[in-house]
Amino acid sequence: MTATARSTKPAATQSAVPPELQLTMLRHMLLIRRFEEKAAEAYALGKIGGFCHLYIGQEAVGVGALAALKEDDYVICSYREHGQALIKGISARAVMAELFGKATGCSKGKGGSMHLFDAKKGFMGGHGIVGGHIPLGAGLAFASKYQGNDKVSVCFFGEAAVNIGSFHETLNMSSVWKLPVIFLCENNRYGMGTAFERVAAVTDIVEHACSYDMAAELVDGMNVLTVYDATRRAVERARKQSQPTLLEVRTYRYMGHSMSDPLHGVYRTKDEVEEQKARDPITHLAGKLKEERVIDQAGLDAMDAEIHAEVEDAVKFADESPDPDPDELYTDVMVD
Amino acid sequence: MATLTYRDALNQALREEMQRDQDVFLMGEEVGVYQGAYKVSRGLLEEFGPKRVVDTPIAELGFAGIGVGAAMAGLRPVIEFMTWNFAVLAMDQIVNSVAKMLYMSGGQINVPIVFRGPNGAALQLGSQHSQAWESWLAHIPGLKVVAPATPADAKGLLKSAIRDNNPVIVLEGEMLYNLKGEVPDGEHIVPIGKAEVKREGKDVTLVCHSKTLTVALKAAEQLAEQDVKAEVLDLRSLRPLDETAILESVRKTNRAVVVEEGWPHAGIGAQVVDLIQRDAFDDLDAPVQRVTQADVPMPYNKHLERAAKASPEKVVAAARRVLYLE
Ligand SMILES: Cc1ncc(C[n+]2csc(CCOP(=O)(O)OP(=O)(O)O)c2C)c(N)n1
Ligand SMILES: [Mg+2]
């Protein structure tokens, strides 16, 4: 076995992150939170249909990880991808319009909540089959290596996807072929109503990296700075050494699995949810930055108001946007 | 014109397209060092190196998906399945990722990928290794599906498939690799979506593709001895289907038999019959007949296997039925 760095303890220390970047991360987390709250409202009003999976509680994961990337790096996600899409540079308008199924949406209203795309921004989609996009993430990295560019690929997926074959097949090949890919597992403890320990023989997901001789880190996903730090190390490993990494990021979703699922349901207790909310990544970072006098309450209020306006505008835009032209039904099946 | 085997014609197509375009690469089990399970990729590793001829572990779902990701980033992967029986493990990628990527991304991401490998029954390989998958694959919008029957078509269609900006499924006949035939010299391209009349006739149309072309041609010989002039129409492409060619032939002969290797239920033939009854009803002098594999898993015993498969005798009998000669 060749030596790869494997750390299964969450790293406690953080390298110094410039205050401006911390503020940006705070802003990004808040944007996702407010966006998702609005999406929930719009769903209740029937403006959004089908499945809609919210990211509330997990914001630090997407924000911290994406802060470690270059603009042209690839990001590919499961269906719980509103947050990553927003931070990868798709406007709140285009994301909301997609949720509304409108022609102005980032997938022209033909994708919906689970299939947000912006190829130009390196956002390679939300994908609806659990684990199905994991090999795609590795394939994007395969292309980077083949084409000789330095684009890194980050693939987000839930812990339940670790039980699926494509996860294992892909980790193996990525390690054998030394692909510049980061497998970012968002362990929010549940796949729908199934607690991970009820269905997984190995509950420390990082351990799976041993099977594939891959570097891995266990990361506290309720702290955006730790996520940023760990992802930076993984990005460096990918970009400089063309080596893959498995990150297990421990996080928690506050809402139901999807909008049709109750808040805590029968598979977890209200107390557990409340306990986790006490570790809220936004409150945590806002408090820290206030303490460090990087921002004051007035500044925070102004930030929130600004974001509120941005999200309101997105809803208005989505609401007023036209449905796709009926002819769009038959377009985009094939290219010439 | 050179005489080539179907295998070597495919090999030429791969080689020429890999020479022509640096973005084309071949990936699959045993494609490199071993030179291909059916030797289709013979010599390619030596010519193009391991970067472009990639040996994979036995992980169909995984490497199919890695191919898809690479295609999303602009490469043009050719994914070889050792046989299509094993591609079933990758069906999630073919159906859920590849076929829908362009649509669900609102036209942003096309997937220029080729999935190819042997399809259909060989000899006595038993139930799990003797299956024809075309009706599964041709069912799906977002895919193109071709099934060449001759060395010339194998070369020309594989080249078209690799140059296509859409995902293309190439079903190679497992029994056809040793088949010899003339292949035009120089650049030889066969457009996807065009059927070809492989034998002209006026009394009955035998619609076929892939290995059943050989079956239909033999049947046509036997029918000729009975003074029946059968036209043999090779579909070549199953999606898109060359509806014009089918209708033209049926309008001329007024009778048709559809032959395929797959099972009868919801098979390719059902699609062809649907077209004929809808658009050439008034031209028909008899109900269309179908010849398919028996509606059972393929048996191992060679007599049972023979009984299960489409054969020239069965095609002759079906043709005689549509001609009311029975
Ligand atoms: C292959 C497959 N099986 C089942 C489903 C239905 N399903 C959708 S999400 C989900 C749970 C996935 O949980 P996880 O991977 O932990 O992601 P999370 O929802 O927690 O973000 C299930 C079972 C699916 N989409 N795909
Ligand atoms: Mg989960």
XYZ file of C-alpha atoms and ligand atoms in Angstrom:
689
model
C 0.000 0.000 0.000
C 1.267 3.433 -0.858
C 1.170 6.086 1.768
C -1.684 8.546 1.677
C -2.583 11.055 4.320
C -5.613 9.849 6.180
C -7.016 11.722 9.088
C -10.135 10.505 10.750
C -10.259 13.125 13.483
C -11.841 16.468 12.695
C -9.081 19.029 12.507
C -9.521 21.501 15.344
C -7.282 24.308 14.254
C -7.968 26.603 11.387
C -5.490 28.515 9.374
C -6.144 32.228 9.391
C -8.994 33.093 7.060
C -9.120 36.752 6.044
C -12.074 38.542 7.671
C -13.438 39.676 4.291
C -13.630 36.077 3.165
C -15.363 35.113 6.403
C -17.903 37.854 5.787
C -18.469 36.556 2.284
C -19.039 33.092 3.658
C -21.489 34.455 6.178
C -23.301 36.286 3.425
C -23.410 33.167 1.279
C -24.799 31.020 4.076
C -27.413 33.615 4.824
C -28.342 33.848 1.158
C -28.962 30.110 1.032
C -30.951 30.172 4.271
C -33.209 33.004 3.144
C -33.540 31.571 -0.330
C -34.629 28.203 1.030
C -37.099 29.799 3.428
C -38.683 31.600 0.493
C -38.674 28.415 -1.552
C -40.567 26.672 1.265
C -43.148 29.469 1.245
C -43.503 29.294 -2.510
C -43.866 25.532 -2.320
C -46.671 25.884 0.205
C -48.383 28.274 -2.194
C -48.151 25.726 -4.994
C -45.721 27.803 -7.026
C -43.140 25.041 -6.878
C -44.103 21.476 -7.667
C -42.711 17.993 -7.351
C -39.818 17.172 -5.086
C -38.025 20.036 -3.410
C -35.161 19.270 -1.010
C -34.000 22.130 1.172
C -30.453 22.760 2.358
C -31.300 24.546 5.599
C -28.832 23.490 8.309
C -26.217 22.299 5.827
C -25.211 25.713 4.450
C -21.708 25.635 5.925
C -20.839 22.586 3.867
C -21.522 23.989 0.410
C -20.281 27.466 1.289
C -17.068 26.345 2.967
C -16.218 23.899 0.222
C -16.968 26.233 -2.671
C -14.904 29.000 -1.090
C -11.869 26.763 -1.609
C -12.445 26.424 -5.362
C -11.461 28.392 -8.434
C -14.200 29.754 -10.613
C -13.734 27.170 -13.356
C -13.553 24.113 -11.111
C -16.392 21.637 -11.483
C -19.139 21.104 -8.960
C -21.638 18.285 -9.320
C -24.355 17.494 -6.816
C -27.293 15.374 -5.835
C -30.821 16.783 -5.890
C -30.144 18.770 -2.676
C -28.221 21.377 -4.603
C -29.914 24.790 -4.404
C -27.173 26.035 -2.105
C -24.216 24.964 -4.202
C -25.908 26.301 -7.345
C -26.340 29.740 -5.784
C -22.755 29.896 -4.586
C -21.295 28.583 -7.855
C -22.657 31.743 -9.393
C -26.142 31.013 -10.662
C -28.287 34.004 -9.770
C -31.038 33.685 -7.193
C -33.389 34.707 -9.995
C -32.342 31.868 -12.282
C -32.490 29.280 -9.507
C -35.872 30.418 -8.223
C -37.246 30.607 -11.764
C -36.103 27.027 -12.304
C -37.911 25.921 -9.147
C -40.984 27.662 -10.538
C -40.465 25.807 -13.823
C -40.133 29.005 -15.814
C -38.404 29.644 -19.132
C -35.945 31.974 -17.408
C -34.746 29.232 -15.076
C -31.171 28.010 -15.261
C -32.372 24.840 -17.023
C -35.134 26.615 -18.974
C -37.786 25.178 -16.697
C -37.106 21.677 -17.932
C -34.973 20.533 -15.022
C -36.667 21.703 -11.851
C -35.383 21.762 -8.292
C -33.384 18.546 -8.686
C -31.748 19.433 -11.997
C -30.186 22.876 -11.771
C -27.401 23.370 -14.322
C -25.003 26.041 -15.472
C -22.284 24.443 -17.545
C -20.526 27.760 -18.227
C -20.077 28.285 -14.518
C -18.881 24.715 -13.999
C -22.061 23.730 -12.221
C -22.651 20.328 -13.751
C -26.001 19.662 -12.334
C -28.187 18.336 -9.712
C -28.840 14.642 -10.230
C -31.754 12.618 -8.952
C -30.559 9.058 -8.737
C -28.820 8.494 -5.411
C -25.132 7.895 -6.160
C -25.672 8.098 -9.921
C -23.621 11.261 -10.293
C -20.622 10.040 -8.293
C -18.929 8.499 -11.368
C -19.807 11.640 -13.318
C -17.806 13.683 -10.834
C -14.834 11.390 -11.385
C -15.352 11.585 -15.153
C -15.099 15.369 -15.066
C -11.781 14.963 -13.258
C -10.723 12.309 -15.765
C -11.301 14.912 -18.490
C -9.244 17.549 -16.640
C -6.343 15.153 -16.474
C -6.768 14.074 -20.100
C -7.004 17.650 -21.323
C -4.085 18.721 -19.169
C -5.892 21.541 -17.403
C -5.936 22.004 -13.638
C -9.659 21.941 -13.042
C -10.650 20.082 -9.909
C -13.992 18.332 -9.604
C -15.999 18.328 -6.383
C -18.790 15.822 -6.074
C -21.350 16.308 -3.272
C -23.533 13.428 -2.143
C -25.399 12.296 0.945
C -24.243 9.607 3.350
C -26.914 7.208 2.087
C -25.151 7.138 -1.282
C -22.205 5.424 0.367
C -24.217 2.220 0.418
C -24.546 2.208 -3.351
C -22.219 0.382 -5.728
C -21.289 3.357 -7.874
C -19.650 5.019 -4.849
C -17.274 2.107 -4.368
C -16.603 1.536 -8.049
C -15.816 5.196 -8.524
C -13.561 5.582 -5.511
C -11.567 2.590 -6.634
C -11.049 3.854 -10.185
C -10.335 7.407 -9.019
C -7.600 6.116 -6.770
C -6.136 3.769 -9.394
C -6.160 6.535 -12.023
C -5.185 9.351 -9.634
C -8.027 11.654 -10.575
C -8.224 15.248 -9.290
C -11.593 14.743 -7.646
C -13.004 15.406 -4.197
C -15.774 13.165 -2.943
C -17.620 15.302 -0.471
C -20.044 13.259 1.552
C -22.563 15.365 3.423
C -23.378 13.129 6.347
C -26.627 14.570 7.677
C -27.328 11.257 9.457
C -30.420 10.330 7.496
C -31.386 9.130 4.059
C -35.023 10.134 4.116
C -36.186 8.420 7.330
C -33.376 5.919 7.637
C -30.676 6.646 10.185
C -27.315 5.727 8.703
C -26.376 3.366 11.532
C -29.474 1.279 10.807
C -28.249 0.476 7.298
C -24.479 0.827 7.295
C -22.008 -1.677 8.727
C -19.319 0.993 8.827
C -20.671 4.280 10.111
C -17.470 6.307 9.917
C -17.578 6.986 6.211
C -13.962 8.140 6.123
C -13.003 4.544 6.843
C -14.088 3.570 3.357
C -11.125 5.517 2.010
C -8.852 2.792 3.424
C -10.349 0.282 1.002
C -9.280 2.490 -1.866
C -6.017 3.791 -0.444
C -7.353 7.307 -0.595
C -6.733 10.364 1.529
C -9.679 11.224 3.737
C -10.754 13.646 6.404
C -13.588 13.796 8.869
C -14.883 17.338 8.957
C -17.212 19.315 11.220
C -19.842 20.507 8.787
C -21.450 22.937 11.212
C -18.374 25.131 11.011
C -17.839 26.792 7.653
C -14.190 27.523 8.367
C -13.330 23.916 9.073
C -15.054 22.850 5.890
C -13.136 25.513 3.987
C -9.865 24.372 5.517
C -10.336 20.697 4.803
C -11.517 21.360 1.271
C -8.495 23.564 0.653
C -6.219 20.700 1.581
C -8.160 18.366 -0.676
C -8.105 20.857 -3.546
C -4.371 21.229 -3.213
C -3.957 17.460 -3.237
C -6.079 17.276 -6.381
C -4.502 20.205 -8.197
C -0.870 19.682 -7.291
C -0.647 15.905 -6.973
C -3.651 14.800 -8.993
C -4.914 12.725 -6.087
C -8.494 12.169 -4.970
C -9.817 12.788 -1.456
C -12.836 11.582 0.461
C -14.258 14.142 2.857
C -16.890 13.078 5.337
C -18.571 16.240 6.461
C -20.876 15.838 9.450
C -23.881 18.066 9.151
C -27.593 18.115 9.850
C -30.714 18.977 7.935
C -33.269 20.929 9.940
C -36.164 20.419 7.539
C -37.831 17.261 6.346
C -36.199 15.201 3.648
C -38.236 17.042 1.050
C -41.085 19.494 1.202
C -43.585 16.645 1.411
C -41.881 15.264 4.527
C -42.688 16.596 8.020
C -40.053 18.504 9.974
C -38.890 15.711 12.231
C -41.304 12.890 11.492
C -41.154 9.574 13.338
C -37.533 8.751 12.615
C -36.012 11.462 14.798
C -37.124 13.476 17.773
C -37.962 17.120 17.974
C -35.373 17.391 20.730
C -32.677 16.071 18.455
C -33.535 18.657 15.814
C -33.537 21.454 18.385
C -30.228 20.273 19.788
C -28.675 20.442 16.343
C -30.132 23.856 15.640
C -28.221 25.084 18.671
C -25.062 24.413 16.624
C -26.305 26.550 13.774
C -23.410 27.454 11.465
C -24.775 30.899 10.618
C -25.416 31.940 14.204
C -22.016 30.551 15.085
C -20.071 32.507 12.485
C -22.107 35.690 12.975
C -21.402 35.523 16.717
C -17.727 34.920 16.169
C -17.372 37.806 13.721
C -19.250 40.112 16.081
C -16.994 39.086 18.905
C -13.973 39.789 16.752
C -15.517 43.121 15.797
C -15.421 42.306 12.105
C -19.098 43.223 11.917
C -21.637 44.694 14.321
C -25.356 44.071 14.729
C -26.241 46.944 12.432
C -23.965 45.475 9.809
C -25.583 42.076 10.198
C -29.055 43.579 9.937
C -28.061 45.426 6.796
C -26.657 42.218 5.299
C -29.844 40.347 6.085
C -32.008 43.109 4.637
C -29.984 43.138 1.454
C -30.285 39.382 1.077
C -33.951 39.545 1.852
C -34.393 42.016 -0.988
C -32.386 39.813 -3.349
C -34.546 36.810 -2.574
C -37.791 38.791 -2.804
C -36.655 40.012 -6.184
C -35.919 36.434 -7.246
C -39.419 35.334 -6.281
C -40.980 38.252 -8.110
C -38.848 37.538 -11.147
C -39.763 33.849 -11.099
C -43.427 34.628 -10.611
C -43.562 37.067 -13.489
C -41.451 34.989 -15.867
C -43.204 33.140 -18.673
C -43.664 29.401 -18.809
C -41.544 27.691 -21.450
C -42.950 27.928 -24.943
C -45.042 24.824 -25.716
C -42.606 24.028 -28.542
C -39.887 23.593 -25.937
C -41.405 20.184 -25.183
C -39.609 18.778 -28.191
C -36.332 20.700 -28.061
C -33.100 19.621 -26.330
C -33.686 15.912 -26.872
C -30.862 15.796 -29.422
C -28.276 18.229 -30.703
C -27.468 18.515 -34.401
C -12.593 -2.347 -52.001
C -10.947 -4.459 -49.354
C -12.486 -7.574 -47.884
C -12.504 -7.297 -44.123
C -14.038 -9.056 -41.188
C -16.680 -7.194 -39.206
C -14.174 -7.159 -36.328
C -11.440 -5.539 -38.407
C -13.881 -3.072 -39.899
C -14.756 -1.914 -36.387
C -11.079 -1.820 -35.521
C -10.412 0.404 -38.538
C -13.203 2.734 -37.555
C -11.807 3.092 -34.035
C -8.276 3.591 -35.274
C -9.217 6.167 -37.888
C -11.390 8.153 -35.506
C -8.736 8.094 -32.786
C -6.190 9.339 -35.306
C -8.565 12.012 -36.487
C -9.589 13.379 -33.094
C -7.449 13.523 -29.941
C -10.584 13.724 -27.799
C -11.665 10.220 -28.743
C -10.609 7.525 -26.298
C -11.576 3.909 -25.700
C -12.422 2.598 -22.251
C -13.594 -0.788 -21.042
C -12.684 -4.186 -19.683
C -9.765 -5.886 -21.450
C -9.628 -3.326 -24.254
C -5.910 -2.616 -23.851
C -3.317 -5.187 -22.840
C -5.594 -8.108 -23.688
C -6.488 -6.487 -27.053
C -10.232 -6.742 -26.492
C -12.387 -9.654 -25.380
C -13.389 -10.020 -29.042
C -10.173 -8.439 -30.353
C -11.946 -5.419 -31.734
C -9.347 -3.135 -30.158
C -6.340 -5.105 -31.398
C -3.241 -2.928 -31.697
C -4.863 0.225 -30.350
C -3.003 0.288 -27.039
C 0.283 0.001 -28.917
C -0.658 2.849 -31.234
C -2.379 5.231 -28.844
C -1.008 4.380 -25.406
C -2.739 3.836 -22.061
C -4.043 7.384 -21.858
C -6.404 6.730 -24.754
C -6.957 2.994 -24.430
C -8.027 2.578 -20.844
C -8.352 -0.808 -19.165
C -10.955 -0.731 -16.414
C -11.880 -2.929 -13.493
C -15.099 -4.950 -13.773
C -17.283 -2.053 -12.807
C -19.732 -1.325 -15.623
C -21.767 1.215 -13.705
C -18.694 3.076 -12.571
C -16.757 3.284 -15.811
C -19.838 4.039 -17.871
C -20.469 6.967 -15.537
C -16.865 8.133 -15.655
C -17.231 8.149 -19.431
C -20.343 10.286 -19.114
C -18.568 12.781 -16.883
C -15.670 12.955 -19.336
C -18.099 13.584 -22.191
C -19.776 16.356 -20.187
C -16.361 18.016 -20.064
C -15.947 17.795 -23.834
C -14.218 14.473 -24.481
C -15.606 11.829 -26.852
C -15.447 8.514 -25.010
C -16.070 5.179 -26.649
C -17.143 2.821 -23.870
C -16.835 -0.855 -24.685
C -18.985 -3.346 -22.836
C -17.579 -6.849 -22.972
C -21.121 -7.785 -23.953
C -24.403 -5.940 -23.651
C -25.529 -8.470 -21.055
C -23.159 -6.753 -18.631
C -24.204 -3.296 -19.737
C -27.399 -3.876 -17.803
C -25.364 -2.947 -14.734
C -24.674 0.408 -16.350
C -28.241 0.999 -17.442
C -28.672 3.679 -14.781
C -26.008 5.770 -16.489
C -27.346 5.148 -19.991
C -30.961 5.806 -19.118
C -30.820 8.292 -16.275
C -27.666 10.277 -16.996
C -26.866 10.086 -20.685
C -30.283 10.133 -22.284
C -31.563 13.007 -20.177
C -28.582 15.270 -19.690
C -29.289 17.595 -22.615
C -32.971 17.852 -21.814
C -32.814 18.387 -18.089
C -30.003 20.906 -18.461
C -32.211 22.932 -20.779
C -29.947 22.282 -23.755
C -26.653 23.118 -22.032
C -24.851 19.803 -21.833
C -24.744 17.311 -24.682
C -23.070 13.960 -24.167
C -21.025 12.846 -27.188
C -20.448 9.296 -26.049
C -20.561 5.889 -27.743
C -21.492 2.717 -25.895
C -20.620 -0.343 -27.932
C -20.165 -4.074 -27.634
C -21.533 -7.431 -28.733
C -25.262 -8.012 -28.560
C -27.495 -11.003 -29.187
C -27.051 -14.710 -28.736
C -23.922 -16.577 -29.791
C -23.828 -20.372 -29.445
C -24.789 -22.254 -26.287
C -23.810 -19.500 -23.894
C -26.954 -20.004 -21.861
C -29.620 -17.620 -20.642
C -27.566 -14.804 -19.146
C -25.150 -14.460 -22.054
C -27.595 -14.733 -24.942
C -29.754 -11.667 -25.092
C -30.653 -8.923 -27.537
C -31.146 -5.567 -25.890
C -32.280 -3.311 -28.714
C -35.869 -2.827 -27.656
C -34.753 -1.724 -24.180
C -32.397 0.847 -25.625
C -34.399 2.048 -28.603
C -37.271 2.816 -26.247
C -35.442 5.769 -24.776
C -35.648 9.305 -26.162
C -32.251 10.986 -26.083
C -30.363 7.983 -27.472
C -29.509 6.886 -30.983
C -29.277 3.136 -31.535
C -27.587 1.399 -34.446
C -27.119 -2.306 -35.159
C -24.913 -2.929 -38.195
C -25.112 -6.252 -40.019
C -22.153 -6.078 -42.411
C -18.482 -5.090 -42.138
C -19.083 -2.016 -44.284
C -21.984 -0.858 -42.149
C -20.092 -1.678 -38.964
C -17.263 0.604 -39.985
C -19.419 3.363 -41.400
C -21.891 3.435 -38.547
C -19.258 3.313 -35.806
C -17.508 6.267 -37.434
C -20.778 8.178 -37.573
C -21.475 7.257 -33.962
C -18.120 8.591 -32.775
C -18.597 11.853 -34.686
C -22.151 12.318 -33.467
C -22.637 14.937 -30.780
C -25.340 12.806 -29.200
C -25.040 9.556 -27.286
C -25.052 6.587 -29.645
C -25.507 2.924 -28.795
C -23.702 0.578 -31.179
C -24.988 -2.985 -30.979
C -22.473 -5.280 -32.603
C -23.578 -8.772 -33.528
C -21.753 -11.225 -31.301
C -21.937 -13.811 -34.105
C -20.840 -11.361 -36.773
C -17.247 -10.569 -35.767
C -15.836 -13.143 -38.195
C -18.208 -12.236 -40.994
C -16.313 -11.056 -44.075
C -17.457 -8.439 -46.501
C -16.314 -5.690 -48.779
C -15.596 -2.354 -47.190
C -15.116 0.698 -49.412
C -11.601 2.110 -49.363
C -10.870 5.523 -47.922
C -13.237 7.512 -45.768
C -16.364 5.421 -45.365
C -19.263 6.847 -43.404
C -22.764 5.425 -43.105
C -25.313 7.959 -41.890
C -27.327 7.048 -38.786
C -31.049 6.711 -39.483
C -30.861 5.204 -42.966
C -32.043 1.671 -43.708
C -30.762 -0.153 -46.768
C -32.342 -2.588 -49.170
C -29.881 -5.473 -49.147
C -31.796 -7.513 -51.729
C -34.528 -6.290 -54.015
C -37.808 -8.060 -54.504
C -41.458 -7.361 -55.173
C -43.489 -10.020 -53.366
C -42.769 -9.563 -49.664
C -40.560 -7.333 -47.497
C -38.334 -8.994 -44.909
C -37.447 -6.316 -42.354
C -34.343 -7.204 -40.338
C -31.241 -5.837 -38.646
C -27.899 -7.042 -37.300
C -27.572 -10.835 -37.304
C -31.065 -11.353 -38.689
C -29.876 -9.881 -42.000
C -28.023 -13.142 -42.587
C -31.158 -15.038 -41.612
C -33.345 -12.975 -43.913
C -30.936 -13.259 -46.851
C -30.904 -17.045 -46.507
C -34.686 -17.055 -46.322
C -34.837 -14.909 -49.448
C -32.671 -17.468 -51.266
C -35.003 -20.260 -50.277
C -38.047 -18.207 -51.218
C -36.501 -17.481 -54.613
C -36.434 -21.223 -55.242
C -40.170 -21.161 -54.628
C -40.586 -18.289 -57.076
C -41.139 -15.725 -54.380
C -39.099 -12.559 -54.749
C -38.417 -11.247 -51.266
C -37.040 -7.789 -50.598
C -34.629 -7.660 -47.668
C -34.621 -4.359 -45.827
C -31.834 -3.917 -43.264
C -32.881 -1.279 -40.730
C -29.277 -0.599 -39.626
C -30.545 2.117 -37.298
C -33.252 1.437 -34.710
C -33.527 4.957 -33.348
C -34.138 6.938 -35.387
C -35.985 4.385 -37.460
C -35.998 4.926 -41.235
C -39.770 4.995 -41.516
C -39.663 6.181 -45.123
C -37.663 3.169 -46.250
C -39.969 0.743 -44.443
C -43.098 2.294 -45.912
C -41.617 2.532 -49.394
C -40.780 -1.131 -49.439
C -44.109 -2.256 -47.995
C -46.009 -0.091 -50.459
C -44.178 -1.935 -53.199
C -44.573 -5.496 -51.887
C -47.814 -5.120 -49.883
C -46.613 -7.768 -47.429
C -44.082 -7.824 -44.627
C -42.331 -10.068 -42.153
C -40.283 -8.475 -39.375
C -37.363 -10.528 -38.091
C -35.384 -9.848 -34.932
C -33.208 -11.609 -32.384
C -35.071 -10.206 -29.402
C -38.183 -11.450 -27.658
C -41.618 -10.804 -29.157
C -43.188 -8.868 -26.287
C -42.681 -5.126 -26.836
C -39.921 -5.868 -29.318
C -38.528 -3.798 -32.173
C -40.841 -5.648 -34.547
C -43.836 -4.378 -32.629
C -42.702 -0.840 -33.391
C -42.271 -1.607 -37.089
C -45.673 -3.261 -37.273
C -47.249 -0.266 -35.573
C -45.803 1.999 -38.236
C -46.938 -0.207 -41.102
C -50.510 -0.637 -39.866
C -50.858 3.073 -39.274
C -49.259 4.503 -42.376
C -49.566 1.702 -44.951
C -52.799 0.009 -43.920
C -54.390 0.325 -47.335
C -51.297 -1.075 -49.015
C -51.302 -4.270 -47.004
C -52.571 -7.499 -48.517
C -52.056 -9.507 -45.344
C -51.422 -8.964 -41.633
C -47.724 -8.440 -40.925
C -45.959 -11.425 -39.391
C -43.087 -11.429 -36.927
C -40.239 -13.839 -36.365
C -38.469 -13.439 -33.017
C -36.693 -15.434 -30.400
C -39.096 -17.728 -28.533
C -40.564 -15.947 -25.532
C -38.329 -17.769 -23.064
C -34.846 -17.328 -21.557
C -32.312 -18.864 -23.919
C -31.772 -22.571 -23.216
C -28.320 -24.122 -23.225
C -29.100 -27.363 -25.073
C -28.195 -26.835 -28.702
C -31.400 -28.289 -30.131
C -33.511 -26.212 -27.804
C -31.389 -23.179 -28.576
C -31.862 -23.658 -32.291
C -35.579 -23.993 -31.738
C -35.628 -20.728 -29.792
C -33.828 -18.616 -32.380
C -35.099 -16.907 -35.492
C -34.101 -19.038 -38.479
C -34.379 -18.900 -42.254
C -36.963 -21.690 -42.081
C -39.137 -19.702 -39.706
C -38.837 -16.649 -41.931
C -39.765 -18.666 -45.022
C -42.797 -20.061 -43.213
C -43.864 -16.570 -42.102
C -43.392 -15.231 -45.632
C -45.534 -18.043 -47.008
C -48.213 -17.147 -44.475
C -48.346 -13.509 -45.526
C -48.509 -14.709 -49.140
C -51.325 -17.112 -48.244
C -49.288 -20.013 -49.586
C -49.705 -22.121 -46.443
C -31.102 4.894 -6.504
C -32.151 5.633 -5.741
N -32.893 4.978 -4.809
C -33.817 5.652 -4.096
C -34.047 6.979 -4.316
C -35.094 7.739 -3.496
N -34.383 8.653 -2.555
C -34.216 9.935 -2.868
S -33.305 10.733 -1.735
C -33.118 9.365 -0.791
C -32.296 9.440 0.464
C -30.897 9.809 0.187
O -30.235 10.230 1.345
P -28.780 10.853 1.328
O -27.986 10.244 0.235
O -28.243 10.732 2.700
O -28.979 12.367 0.931
P -29.818 13.488 1.707
O -31.210 13.419 1.182
O -29.719 13.216 3.156
O -29.178 14.767 1.299
C -33.797 8.299 -1.367
C -33.882 6.957 -0.794
C -33.301 7.596 -5.333
N -33.495 8.888 -5.668
N -32.352 6.924 -6.003
Mg -28.426 12.042 4.289
